[in-house]
Each structure stands twice: as C-alpha cells, then as structure tokens.
mmCIF file of C-alpha atoms in Angstrom:
data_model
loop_
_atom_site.group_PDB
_atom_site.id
_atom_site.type_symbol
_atom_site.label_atom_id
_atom_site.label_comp_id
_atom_site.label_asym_id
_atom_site.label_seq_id
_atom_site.Cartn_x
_atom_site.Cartn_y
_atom_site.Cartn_z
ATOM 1 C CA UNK A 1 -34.557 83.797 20.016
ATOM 2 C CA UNK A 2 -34.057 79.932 20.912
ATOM 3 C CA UNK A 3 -31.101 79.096 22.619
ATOM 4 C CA UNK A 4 -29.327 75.878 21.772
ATOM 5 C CA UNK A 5 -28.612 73.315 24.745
ATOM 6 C CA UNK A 6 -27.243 70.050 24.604
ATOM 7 C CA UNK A 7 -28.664 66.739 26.278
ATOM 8 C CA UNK A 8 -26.150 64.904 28.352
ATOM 9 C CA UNK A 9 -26.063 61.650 30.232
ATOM 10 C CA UNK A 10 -25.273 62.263 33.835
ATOM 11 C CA UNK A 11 -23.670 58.834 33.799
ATOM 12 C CA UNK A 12 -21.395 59.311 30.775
ATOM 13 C CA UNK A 13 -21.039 63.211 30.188
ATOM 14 C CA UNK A 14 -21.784 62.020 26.861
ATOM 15 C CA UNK A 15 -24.136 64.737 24.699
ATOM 16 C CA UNK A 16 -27.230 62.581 23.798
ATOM 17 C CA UNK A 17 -28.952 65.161 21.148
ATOM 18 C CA UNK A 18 -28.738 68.697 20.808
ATOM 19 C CA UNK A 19 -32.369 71.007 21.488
ATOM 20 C CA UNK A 20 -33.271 74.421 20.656
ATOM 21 C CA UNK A 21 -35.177 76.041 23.233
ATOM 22 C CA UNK A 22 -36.327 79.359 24.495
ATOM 23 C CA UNK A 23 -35.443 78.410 28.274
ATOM 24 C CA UNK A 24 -32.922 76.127 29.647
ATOM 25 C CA UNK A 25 -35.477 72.935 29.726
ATOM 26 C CA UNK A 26 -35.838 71.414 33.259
ATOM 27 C CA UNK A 27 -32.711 68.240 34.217
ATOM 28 C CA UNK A 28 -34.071 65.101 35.131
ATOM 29 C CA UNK A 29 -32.507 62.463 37.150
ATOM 30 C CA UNK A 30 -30.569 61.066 33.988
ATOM 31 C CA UNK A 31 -30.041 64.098 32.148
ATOM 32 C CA UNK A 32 -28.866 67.613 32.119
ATOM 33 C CA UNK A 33 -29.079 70.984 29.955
ATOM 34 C CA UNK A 34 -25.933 72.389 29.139
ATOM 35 C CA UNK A 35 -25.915 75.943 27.649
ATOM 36 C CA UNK A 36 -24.177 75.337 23.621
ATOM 37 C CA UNK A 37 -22.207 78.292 22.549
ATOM 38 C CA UNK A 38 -21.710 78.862 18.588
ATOM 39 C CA UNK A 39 -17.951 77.594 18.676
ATOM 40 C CA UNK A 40 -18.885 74.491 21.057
ATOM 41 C CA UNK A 41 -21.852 73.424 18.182
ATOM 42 C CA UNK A 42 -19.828 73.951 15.496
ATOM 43 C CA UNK A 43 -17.004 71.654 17.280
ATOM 44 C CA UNK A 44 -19.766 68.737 17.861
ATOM 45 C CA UNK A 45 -21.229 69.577 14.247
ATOM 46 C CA UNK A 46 -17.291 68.589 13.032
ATOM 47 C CA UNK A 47 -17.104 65.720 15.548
ATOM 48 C CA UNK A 48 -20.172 63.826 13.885
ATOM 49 C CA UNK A 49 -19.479 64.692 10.599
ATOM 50 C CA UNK A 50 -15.824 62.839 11.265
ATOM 51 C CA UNK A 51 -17.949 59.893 12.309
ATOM 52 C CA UNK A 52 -17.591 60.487 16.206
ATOM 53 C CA UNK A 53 -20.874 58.353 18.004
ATOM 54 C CA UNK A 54 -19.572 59.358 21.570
ATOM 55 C CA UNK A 55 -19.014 62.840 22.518
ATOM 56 C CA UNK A 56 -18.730 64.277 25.518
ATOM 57 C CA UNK A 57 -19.754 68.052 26.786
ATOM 58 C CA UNK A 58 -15.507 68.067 26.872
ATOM 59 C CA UNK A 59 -15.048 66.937 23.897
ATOM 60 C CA UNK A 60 -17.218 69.939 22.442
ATOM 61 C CA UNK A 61 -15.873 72.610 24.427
ATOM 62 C CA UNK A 62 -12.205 71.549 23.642
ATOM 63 C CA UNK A 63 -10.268 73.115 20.765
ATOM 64 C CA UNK A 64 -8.606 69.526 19.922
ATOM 65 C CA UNK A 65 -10.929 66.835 21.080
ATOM 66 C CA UNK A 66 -9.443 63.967 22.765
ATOM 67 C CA UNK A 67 -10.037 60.159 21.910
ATOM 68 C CA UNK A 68 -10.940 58.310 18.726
ATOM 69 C CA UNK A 69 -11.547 60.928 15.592
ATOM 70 C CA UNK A 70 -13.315 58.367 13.659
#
C-alpha cells in the first residue's frame, strides 16, 4: 500500500506538493517528508479547494486552520 507524505520547505514549513510513496522518501537539505494521515489530507484537500496557496504542515494537522481562508 503507498503511504501518502507531504513535501515541506524547511525554510517555510510550508507543504510544497503532496507524494504517494511506499517508503518515507529520503529529506534533502531543503525539504522534508512528513507522514499525511487521512484527516490531515482531507484538511489540506479543503484548504486548496478554499483557495489557500500557502499551507503549512500546521495548518493541515489543525482542526481550524489559522490565517487567511481564501
């Protein structure tokens, strides 16, 4: 089964894209892997869909995201 992981900016904490992979894909110097759970995808699936460009890993994981709603 393929796991879902999100892409985020070291710099920001902002999720770049989202990947599906069967391991946790290796961090680089400007990005990490963070492990998506079903709730926190279907948070940043509702977060673009209300027009949101910038989200953060907190943003996802939070039951009422904080900043602009777009």
């Amino acid at each position: 089964m393929l796991n879902a992981y999100f892409v985020v900016a070291r710099s920001s904490n902002n999720i770049i894209r989202l990947t599906r992979r069967d391991k946790a894909p290796d961090d680089s110097d400007t990005v990490i892997h963070v492990y998506a759970t079903a709730s926190q995808l279907k948070r940043y699936v509702n977060l673009l869909a209300r027009g949101r460009d910038l989200i953060s890993v907190n943003d996802a994981s939070s039951r009422e995201p904080t900043g602009p709603s777009g």
